[in-house]
mmCIF file of C-alpha atoms in Angstrom:
data_model
loop_
_atom_site.group_PDB
_atom_site.id
_atom_site.type_symbol
_atom_site.label_atom_id
_atom_site.label_comp_id
_atom_site.label_asym_id
_atom_site.label_seq_id
_atom_site.Cartn_x
_atom_site.Cartn_y
_atom_site.Cartn_z
ATOM 1 C CA MET A 1 -8.384 5.172 -22.604
ATOM 2 C CA SER A 2 -11.605 3.483 -20.754
ATOM 3 C CA THR A 3 -15.088 3.869 -20.782
ATOM 4 C CA PRO A 4 -15.254 6.793 -18.331
ATOM 5 C CA GLY A 5 -16.722 5.393 -15.320
ATOM 6 C CA GLN A 6 -15.143 2.153 -15.748
ATOM 7 C CA TYR A 7 -11.575 2.402 -15.508
ATOM 8 C CA PRO A 8 -9.494 -0.378 -13.955
ATOM 9 C CA LEU A 9 -8.506 -0.236 -9.997
ATOM 10 C CA TRP A 10 -5.629 -0.489 -8.693
ATOM 11 C CA GLU A 11 -5.117 -1.160 -4.596
ATOM 12 C CA GLN A 12 -2.085 -0.684 -3.812
ATOM 13 C CA HIS A 13 -2.823 -2.190 -0.297
ATOM 14 C CA CYS A 14 -5.305 -4.582 1.503
ATOM 15 C CA CYS A 15 -5.510 -7.080 4.235
ATOM 16 C CA LEU A 16 -6.647 -10.440 4.858
ATOM 17 C CA PRO A 17 -5.809 -12.185 8.134
ATOM 18 C CA LEU A 18 -2.352 -13.099 8.422
ATOM 19 C CA THR A 19 -2.479 -16.879 8.316
ATOM 20 C CA PRO A 20 -2.729 -19.585 6.176
ATOM 21 C CA SER A 21 -6.166 -20.532 6.678
ATOM 22 C CA ALA A 22 -7.602 -17.351 5.369
ATOM 23 C CA THR A 23 -9.693 -17.606 2.562
ATOM 24 C CA ILE A 24 -8.662 -15.154 -0.338
ATOM 25 C CA ASP A 25 -12.173 -15.272 -1.326
ATOM 26 C CA GLU A 26 -13.316 -12.218 0.251
ATOM 27 C CA LEU A 27 -11.118 -10.197 -2.460
ATOM 28 C CA ARG A 28 -14.766 -10.122 -5.063
ATOM 29 C CA ARG A 29 -15.545 -7.395 -3.184
ATOM 30 C CA TYR A 30 -13.071 -5.307 -5.714
ATOM 31 C CA ARG A 31 -14.892 -6.915 -8.787
ATOM 32 C CA ARG A 32 -15.464 -4.859 -11.441
ATOM 33 C CA PRO A 33 -16.622 -4.680 -15.066
ATOM 34 C CA ALA A 34 -12.996 -3.090 -15.576
ATOM 35 C CA GLY A 35 -11.212 -5.147 -13.611
ATOM 36 C CA SER A 36 -8.950 -4.713 -10.212
ATOM 37 C CA TYR A 37 -5.592 -5.178 -9.520
ATOM 38 C CA VAL A 38 -5.359 -5.973 -6.009
ATOM 39 C CA SER A 39 -1.654 -5.904 -3.339
ATOM 40 C CA VAL A 40 -2.561 -8.428 -0.365
ATOM 41 C CA ASN A 41 -0.264 -8.064 2.636
ATOM 42 C CA ILE A 42 1.563 -11.306 3.909
ATOM 43 C CA GLY A 43 3.526 -10.164 6.608
ATOM 44 C CA TYR A 44 4.429 -7.560 8.625
ATOM 45 C CA SER A 45 7.132 -7.240 11.990
ATOM 46 C CA PRO A 46 5.722 -9.994 13.873
ATOM 47 C CA GLN A 47 6.594 -12.738 10.975
ATOM 48 C CA ASP A 48 9.255 -13.829 9.956
ATOM 49 C CA LYS A 49 10.308 -15.900 6.421
ATOM 50 C CA ALA A 50 8.571 -18.994 7.771
ATOM 51 C CA ALA A 51 5.352 -17.479 8.041
ATOM 52 C CA SER A 52 5.064 -15.110 5.466
ATOM 53 C CA THR A 53 5.562 -18.499 3.153
ATOM 54 C CA ALA A 54 3.271 -19.892 4.408
ATOM 55 C CA ILE A 55 1.059 -17.138 4.129
ATOM 56 C CA ALA A 56 1.768 -16.469 0.460
ATOM 57 C CA GLU A 57 1.928 -20.046 -0.763
ATOM 58 C CA SER A 58 -1.200 -20.735 0.970
ATOM 59 C CA PHE A 59 -3.080 -17.191 -1.112
ATOM 60 C CA ARG A 60 -0.914 -18.995 -4.403
ATOM 61 C CA ALA A 61 -2.569 -22.433 -4.396
ATOM 62 C CA GLN A 62 -5.949 -20.623 -4.187
ATOM 63 C CA ALA A 63 -5.788 -18.217 -6.809
ATOM 64 C CA GLY A 64 -7.046 -18.875 -9.949
ATOM 65 C CA GLY A 65 -10.377 -18.882 -12.172
ATOM 66 C CA ASP A 66 -11.796 -14.711 -11.629
ATOM 67 C CA ILE A 67 -8.361 -13.935 -8.820
ATOM 68 C CA GLU A 68 -4.837 -14.476 -10.643
ATOM 69 C CA LEU A 69 -1.785 -14.339 -8.976
ATOM 70 C CA VAL A 70 0.174 -12.394 -11.208
ATOM 71 C CA THR A 71 3.934 -11.212 -11.490
ATOM 72 C CA ARG A 72 4.200 -9.216 -14.749
ATOM 73 C CA LEU A 73 3.060 -6.013 -15.949
ATOM 74 C CA ASP A 74 1.664 -8.054 -18.909
ATOM 75 C CA ASP A 75 -0.583 -10.614 -16.537
ATOM 76 C CA VAL A 76 -2.398 -7.736 -14.972
ATOM 77 C CA GLY A 77 -3.396 -6.278 -18.023
ATOM 78 C CA ALA A 78 -4.693 -9.556 -19.035
ATOM 79 C CA VAL A 79 -6.741 -10.599 -16.267
ATOM 80 C CA ARG A 80 -8.104 -7.199 -15.736
ATOM 81 C CA GLY A 81 -8.985 -7.008 -19.145
ATOM 82 C CA ALA A 82 -10.548 -10.222 -18.410
ATOM 83 C CA GLY A 83 -12.637 -8.178 -15.499
ATOM 84 C CA GLY A 84 -10.999 -10.257 -13.312
ATOM 85 C CA ILE A 85 -9.402 -9.688 -9.751
ATOM 86 C CA ALA A 86 -4.911 -9.819 -10.441
ATOM 87 C CA LEU A 87 -3.596 -10.257 -6.985
ATOM 88 C CA ALA A 88 -0.275 -9.416 -5.787
ATOM 89 C CA PHE A 89 1.496 -9.146 -2.422
ATOM 90 C CA ASP A 90 3.503 -6.790 -0.670
ATOM 91 C CA LEU A 91 5.103 -6.918 2.610
ATOM 92 C CA GLU A 92 5.117 -4.750 5.503
ATOM 93 C CA ASP A 93 7.987 -4.837 7.447
ATOM 94 C CA SER A 94 11.564 -6.285 6.532
ATOM 95 C CA ALA A 95 11.236 -8.626 9.472
ATOM 96 C CA PRO A 96 10.540 -11.486 6.941
ATOM 97 C CA LEU A 97 13.668 -11.333 5.307
ATOM 98 C CA ASP A 98 14.946 -13.183 8.662
ATOM 99 C CA GLY A 99 18.440 -10.175 8.436
ATOM 100 C CA ASP A 100 19.202 -11.945 4.571
ATOM 101 C CA LEU A 101 19.127 -9.688 1.059
ATOM 102 C CA ALA A 102 18.902 -12.418 -0.486
ATOM 103 C CA ASN A 103 14.955 -13.187 0.765
ATOM 104 C CA VAL A 104 14.080 -10.702 -1.535
ATOM 105 C CA ALA A 105 14.085 -12.409 -4.288
ATOM 106 C CA HIS A 106 12.653 -15.544 -2.496
ATOM 107 C CA PHE A 107 9.400 -13.103 -1.720
ATOM 108 C CA HIS A 108 10.097 -11.767 -5.688
ATOM 109 C CA ARG A 109 9.423 -15.752 -6.868
ATOM 110 C CA LEU A 110 6.668 -15.618 -3.921
ATOM 111 C CA GLY A 111 4.876 -12.897 -5.965
ATOM 112 C CA THR A 112 5.498 -10.313 -3.816
ATOM 113 C CA ARG A 113 5.786 -6.851 -5.662
ATOM 114 C CA SER A 114 6.187 -3.996 -3.053
ATOM 115 C CA LEU A 115 8.317 -4.405 0.530
ATOM 116 C CA LEU A 116 8.178 -1.011 3.019
ATOM 117 C CA PRO A 117 11.351 -1.817 5.481
ATOM 118 C CA THR A 118 10.708 -0.411 8.744
ATOM 119 C CA TYR A 119 6.869 -0.738 10.600
ATOM 120 C CA ASN A 120 6.571 1.881 12.746
ATOM 121 C CA HIS A 121 9.386 1.608 15.147
ATOM 122 C CA ALA A 122 13.233 1.044 14.337
ATOM 123 C CA ASN A 123 14.571 -2.390 13.533
ATOM 124 C CA ALA A 124 17.883 -3.388 11.039
ATOM 125 C CA ALA A 125 16.640 -1.364 8.424
ATOM 126 C CA GLY A 126 15.541 2.162 9.815
ATOM 127 C CA CYS A 127 12.822 4.570 12.060
ATOM 128 C CA GLY A 128 9.537 3.884 11.852
ATOM 129 C CA CYS A 129 6.963 6.384 11.911
ATOM 130 C CA LEU A 130 6.528 5.749 15.805
ATOM 131 C CA ASP A 131 10.224 6.673 17.111
ATOM 132 C CA ALA A 132 11.124 9.734 18.777
ATOM 133 C CA ASP A 133 13.971 9.415 17.839
ATOM 134 C CA ASP A 134 14.647 9.283 14.045
ATOM 135 C CA THR A 135 18.636 8.371 12.189
ATOM 136 C CA GLY A 136 16.716 7.316 9.226
ATOM 137 C CA LEU A 137 17.908 4.698 7.129
ATOM 138 C CA THR A 138 20.767 2.294 8.246
ATOM 139 C CA GLY A 139 23.055 0.892 5.995
ATOM 140 C CA TYR A 140 21.488 -2.314 5.905
ATOM 141 C CA GLY A 141 18.289 -0.406 4.687
ATOM 142 C CA ARG A 142 20.245 1.412 2.146
ATOM 143 C CA ASP A 143 21.733 -1.816 0.638
ATOM 144 C CA LEU A 144 18.148 -3.822 1.003
ATOM 145 C CA VAL A 145 16.615 -0.823 -1.159
ATOM 146 C CA ARG A 146 19.567 -1.900 -3.524
ATOM 147 C CA GLU A 147 18.980 -5.484 -4.001
ATOM 148 C CA MET A 148 14.970 -4.065 -4.275
ATOM 149 C CA ASN A 149 16.209 -2.069 -7.606
ATOM 150 C CA ARG A 150 18.262 -5.380 -8.478
ATOM 151 C CA VAL A 151 14.841 -7.584 -7.813
ATOM 152 C CA GLY A 152 12.565 -5.772 -9.173
ATOM 153 C CA MET A 153 10.150 -5.055 -5.793
ATOM 154 C CA THR A 154 9.034 -1.389 -5.261
ATOM 155 C CA VAL A 155 10.708 0.644 -2.572
ATOM 156 C CA ASP A 156 7.266 1.289 -0.144
ATOM 157 C CA GLY A 157 8.426 4.483 2.248
ATOM 158 C CA SER A 158 4.642 3.578 4.652
ATOM 159 C CA HIS A 159 5.077 3.588 8.293
ATOM 160 C CA CYS A 160 8.260 4.307 8.194
ATOM 161 C CA SER A 161 9.972 7.858 9.708
ATOM 162 C CA ILE A 162 10.188 11.299 8.015
ATOM 163 C CA ARG A 163 13.785 10.626 7.410
ATOM 164 C CA THR A 164 13.935 6.801 6.618
ATOM 165 C CA GLY A 165 11.282 7.900 3.827
ATOM 166 C CA LEU A 166 13.446 11.092 2.658
ATOM 167 C CA ASP A 167 16.657 8.174 2.826
ATOM 168 C CA LEU A 168 14.452 6.129 0.588
ATOM 169 C CA ALA A 169 13.907 8.713 -2.013
ATOM 170 C CA ALA A 170 16.997 9.613 -1.937
ATOM 171 C CA VAL A 171 18.144 6.485 -2.456
ATOM 172 C CA THR A 172 16.535 4.397 -4.832
ATOM 173 C CA GLU A 173 17.403 4.083 -8.244
ATOM 174 C CA ARG A 174 14.055 3.420 -9.688
ATOM 175 C CA PRO A 175 10.641 5.027 -8.396
ATOM 176 C CA MET A 176 8.999 4.912 -5.045
ATOM 177 C CA ILE A 177 5.472 4.473 -3.433
ATOM 178 C CA TYR A 178 4.271 5.264 -0.016
ATOM 179 C CA SER A 179 1.386 2.543 -0.637
ATOM 180 C CA HIS A 180 -0.874 3.696 2.347
ATOM 181 C CA SER A 181 0.045 6.710 3.553
ATOM 182 C CA ASN A 182 -2.340 10.246 3.914
ATOM 183 C CA LEU A 183 -0.977 13.940 4.404
ATOM 184 C CA ARG A 184 0.190 15.794 7.483
ATOM 185 C CA ARG A 185 -0.937 19.014 6.208
ATOM 186 C CA LEU A 186 -4.688 17.592 6.321
ATOM 187 C CA TRP A 187 -4.640 15.565 9.531
ATOM 188 C CA ASP A 188 -1.657 15.790 11.672
ATOM 189 C CA HIS A 189 -1.005 11.741 12.587
ATOM 190 C CA PRO A 190 2.029 10.367 12.907
ATOM 191 C CA ARG A 191 1.451 7.945 9.873
ATOM 192 C CA ASN A 192 0.576 10.508 8.078
ATOM 193 C CA ILE A 193 3.299 11.792 5.456
ATOM 194 C CA THR A 194 4.752 15.657 5.274
ATOM 195 C CA ASP A 195 4.714 17.681 1.986
ATOM 196 C CA ASP A 196 8.349 17.004 2.190
ATOM 197 C CA GLN A 197 8.279 13.391 2.010
ATOM 198 C CA ALA A 198 5.075 13.726 -1.241
ATOM 199 C CA ARG A 199 7.309 15.515 -2.831
ATOM 200 C CA SER A 200 10.524 13.545 -2.515
ATOM 201 C CA CYS A 201 8.349 10.275 -3.552
ATOM 202 C CA ALA A 202 7.355 12.006 -6.748
ATOM 203 C CA GLU A 203 10.791 13.595 -7.686
ATOM 204 C CA THR A 204 11.109 9.712 -7.697
ATOM 205 C CA GLY A 205 8.588 8.844 -10.502
ATOM 206 C CA GLY A 206 6.809 7.785 -7.702
ATOM 207 C CA VAL A 207 3.113 7.844 -6.129
ATOM 208 C CA ILE A 208 1.808 7.773 -2.343
ATOM 209 C CA GLY A 209 -1.747 5.735 -2.056
ATOM 210 C CA ILE A 210 -4.097 6.711 -0.100
ATOM 211 C CA ASN A 211 -5.694 5.279 2.808
ATOM 212 C CA GLY A 212 -9.672 5.050 4.003
ATOM 213 C CA VAL A 213 -8.529 4.445 7.661
ATOM 214 C CA GLY A 214 -10.549 6.634 10.282
ATOM 215 C CA ILE A 215 -7.847 7.479 12.475
ATOM 216 C CA PHE A 216 -5.359 8.346 9.322
ATOM 217 C CA LEU A 217 -7.986 10.647 7.641
ATOM 218 C CA GLY A 218 -9.532 12.244 11.455
ATOM 219 C CA VAL A 219 -13.066 10.540 10.492
ATOM 220 C CA ASN A 220 -13.274 7.679 12.632
ATOM 221 C CA GLY A 221 -16.811 7.064 13.963
ATOM 222 C CA PRO A 222 -18.472 3.926 13.194
ATOM 223 C CA ASP A 223 -21.294 5.489 11.216
ATOM 224 C CA ASP A 224 -19.157 8.154 9.591
ATOM 225 C CA HIS A 225 -19.219 6.160 6.257
ATOM 226 C CA ALA A 226 -19.604 9.198 3.836
ATOM 227 C CA ARG A 227 -17.309 11.543 5.980
ATOM 228 C CA ARG A 228 -15.161 9.115 5.840
ATOM 229 C CA LEU A 229 -15.207 8.087 2.050
ATOM 230 C CA SER A 230 -15.231 12.332 1.611
ATOM 231 C CA ALA A 231 -12.529 12.598 3.864
ATOM 232 C CA MET A 232 -10.565 10.088 1.549
ATOM 233 C CA ALA A 233 -10.745 12.697 -1.493
ATOM 234 C CA ASP A 234 -10.487 15.099 -0.111
ATOM 235 C CA HIS A 235 -6.513 13.899 0.753
ATOM 236 C CA ILE A 236 -6.790 12.755 -3.096
ATOM 237 C CA GLU A 237 -7.674 16.497 -3.867
ATOM 238 C CA GLU A 238 -4.994 17.780 -1.752
ATOM 239 C CA ALA A 239 -2.215 15.180 -2.711
ATOM 240 C CA VAL A 240 -2.822 15.866 -5.897
ATOM 241 C CA ASP A 241 -2.511 19.498 -5.614
ATOM 242 C CA LEU A 242 0.605 18.901 -3.802
ATOM 243 C CA VAL A 243 2.517 16.181 -6.440
ATOM 244 C CA GLY A 244 -0.085 16.969 -9.141
ATOM 245 C CA PRO A 245 -2.152 14.011 -10.680
ATOM 246 C CA ALA A 246 0.638 11.567 -11.975
ATOM 247 C CA HIS A 247 1.995 10.335 -8.385
ATOM 248 C CA VAL A 248 -0.947 10.096 -6.173
ATOM 249 C CA GLY A 249 -3.313 6.703 -6.865
ATOM 250 C CA ILE A 250 -5.296 4.816 -3.639
ATOM 251 C CA GLY A 251 -3.780 2.186 -1.351
ATOM 252 C CA SER A 252 -6.871 1.630 0.748
ATOM 253 C CA ASP A 253 -5.532 -0.614 3.584
ATOM 254 C CA TYR A 254 -8.695 -2.310 4.024
ATOM 255 C CA SER A 255 -8.454 -4.922 6.753
ATOM 256 C CA PHE A 256 -10.606 -8.146 5.869
ATOM 257 C CA ASP A 257 -8.862 -8.953 9.198
ATOM 258 C CA ALA A 258 -10.735 -6.128 11.254
ATOM 259 C CA ALA A 259 -11.238 -7.893 14.598
ATOM 260 C CA ASP A 260 -8.224 -9.659 14.468
ATOM 261 C CA PHE A 261 -6.173 -6.369 13.833
ATOM 262 C CA VAL A 262 -7.718 -4.338 16.904
ATOM 263 C CA ALA A 263 -6.950 -7.243 19.020
ATOM 264 C CA GLU A 264 -3.413 -7.075 17.361
ATOM 265 C CA ILE A 265 -3.284 -3.432 18.523
ATOM 266 C CA THR A 266 -4.608 -4.512 21.859
ATOM 267 C CA ASN A 267 -1.992 -7.299 22.482
ATOM 268 C CA ASN A 268 1.188 -6.287 21.012
ATOM 269 C CA ALA A 269 0.727 -2.810 21.822
ATOM 270 C CA GLY A 270 5.082 -2.357 21.703
ATOM 271 C CA SER A 271 4.198 -2.205 17.465
ATOM 272 C CA PHE A 272 1.839 1.161 18.228
ATOM 273 C CA SER A 273 0.719 3.957 20.360
ATOM 274 C CA ASP A 274 -2.177 5.958 21.142
ATOM 275 C CA ALA A 275 -1.892 7.241 17.981
ATOM 276 C CA TYR A 276 -3.831 3.802 17.271
ATOM 277 C CA THR A 277 -6.606 3.824 20.171
ATOM 278 C CA ALA A 278 -7.080 7.259 21.161
ATOM 279 C CA TRP A 279 -10.476 7.706 18.816
ATOM 280 C CA GLY A 280 -11.861 3.922 19.541
ATOM 281 C CA PRO A 281 -12.108 0.890 17.237
ATOM 282 C CA LEU A 282 -10.156 1.945 13.529
ATOM 283 C CA GLN A 283 -12.649 2.324 11.144
ATOM 284 C CA TRP A 284 -12.396 1.719 7.141
ATOM 285 C CA VAL A 285 -13.812 2.547 3.933
ATOM 286 C CA PRO A 286 -14.941 -1.026 2.647
ATOM 287 C CA PRO A 287 -14.292 -1.958 -1.175
ATOM 288 C CA GLU A 288 -17.950 -1.086 -1.995
ATOM 289 C CA ASP A 289 -16.331 2.340 -1.435
ATOM 290 C CA VAL A 290 -13.542 3.023 -3.334
ATOM 291 C CA LEU A 291 -15.140 1.179 -6.361
ATOM 292 C CA THR A 292 -17.220 4.436 -6.094
ATOM 293 C CA LEU A 293 -14.100 7.428 -5.696
ATOM 294 C CA ASP A 294 -14.499 7.774 -9.431
ATOM 295 C CA ARG A 295 -17.594 9.522 -9.251
ATOM 296 C CA VAL A 296 -16.842 11.015 -6.190
ATOM 297 C CA LEU A 297 -13.540 12.684 -8.226
ATOM 298 C CA ARG A 298 -15.908 13.422 -11.040
ATOM 299 C CA ASN A 299 -18.797 15.578 -8.987
ATOM 300 C CA ARG A 300 -15.529 17.556 -7.574
ATOM 301 C CA GLY A 301 -14.119 18.200 -10.461
ATOM 302 C CA PHE A 302 -11.327 16.004 -11.729
ATOM 303 C CA ASP A 303 -11.016 15.544 -15.228
ATOM 304 C CA GLU A 304 -11.303 11.803 -17.086
ATOM 305 C CA PRO A 305 -7.475 11.741 -17.512
ATOM 306 C CA SER A 306 -6.896 12.376 -13.551
ATOM 307 C CA ILE A 307 -9.478 9.850 -12.463
ATOM 308 C CA GLU A 308 -8.061 7.084 -14.753
ATOM 309 C CA ALA A 309 -4.398 7.710 -13.549
ATOM 310 C CA VAL A 310 -5.700 7.884 -9.584
ATOM 311 C CA TYR A 311 -7.388 5.515 -10.114
ATOM 312 C CA GLY A 312 -4.865 3.277 -11.040
ATOM 313 C CA GLY A 313 -2.602 4.490 -14.011
ATOM 314 C CA ASN A 314 0.085 5.835 -11.517
ATOM 315 C CA PHE A 315 0.498 3.062 -9.870
ATOM 316 C CA ALA A 316 0.778 0.665 -12.814
ATOM 317 C CA ARG A 317 3.564 3.141 -14.225
ATOM 318 C CA VAL A 318 5.606 2.774 -11.820
ATOM 319 C CA ALA A 319 5.074 -1.005 -11.969
ATOM 320 C CA ALA A 320 6.366 -0.976 -15.319
ATOM 321 C CA ALA A 321 9.272 0.867 -14.054
ATOM 322 C CA VAL A 322 10.299 -1.576 -11.734
ATOM 323 C CA TRP A 323 9.117 -4.840 -12.586
ATOM 324 C CA ALA A 324 10.964 -4.904 -15.822
ATOM 325 C CA THR A 325 14.308 -4.122 -14.035
ATOM 326 C CA GLY A 326 14.157 -7.590 -12.569
ATOM 327 C CA GLY A 327 16.075 -10.681 -13.321
#
């Protein structure tokens, strides 16, 4: 076991600017003595295969030194053991697959280790959390889950509708995750998940990654930094009470491209709704505060094994169960 207060972090989801010209340098804000794993988004509904591939290839080319691209769990341990940052990718929609399930393997080869089928609104795979009509996972979506299981890519239910999320849990043969989703029981927002979604995820052996987005926490004031971090800890604590400490993690959803994303919400209103705009410009819990969550949880009475599990051990367990299945 690691020294108390020096547990490695597993950050299951954050966002760099979605352009090949973006730099990965800002990821160094996640550095800590015990090392970190960071999953970075390389595309969602506006991107196609070519665009997301170009972003991934740019980030891959920049990796090296203290930020190393990883494709195996052993690599994660080696990089973090040296105090570095282990880098992998995720996709926030199935649109970059261009409708071809063979592209799951393509993105897996590039370093993508998780994918969510639908970003807020319905597509060929299923329904999103902002859809009025929720018909769940489609036949294509079910085939997508099976291909992800085969390749060794983790199934993610964040941004999906309630029924789509429940269907993902029913179809997957490997642990699934909600990479960056909070609890609707604490804050009634359509991006937050229900108790049934959380329980069904846990029943697969999966993990719910709590995020630090102000509008999903109910604390979005620009000066509410301490309250926002406390609210993030509230959701962690509530999730642990609901599904147990073995099924909760961290996926802060921090946007290094905050200005670009706020502009995207304005310019691409079809992908969002007033649920994203009613509380003013989005605010996030930054990496520097995420790195203090172990102390926050300790002050709330969490024991050391639970802190280590939430801080990264649980998502590592899912990776061990899913990544190893790939060819």
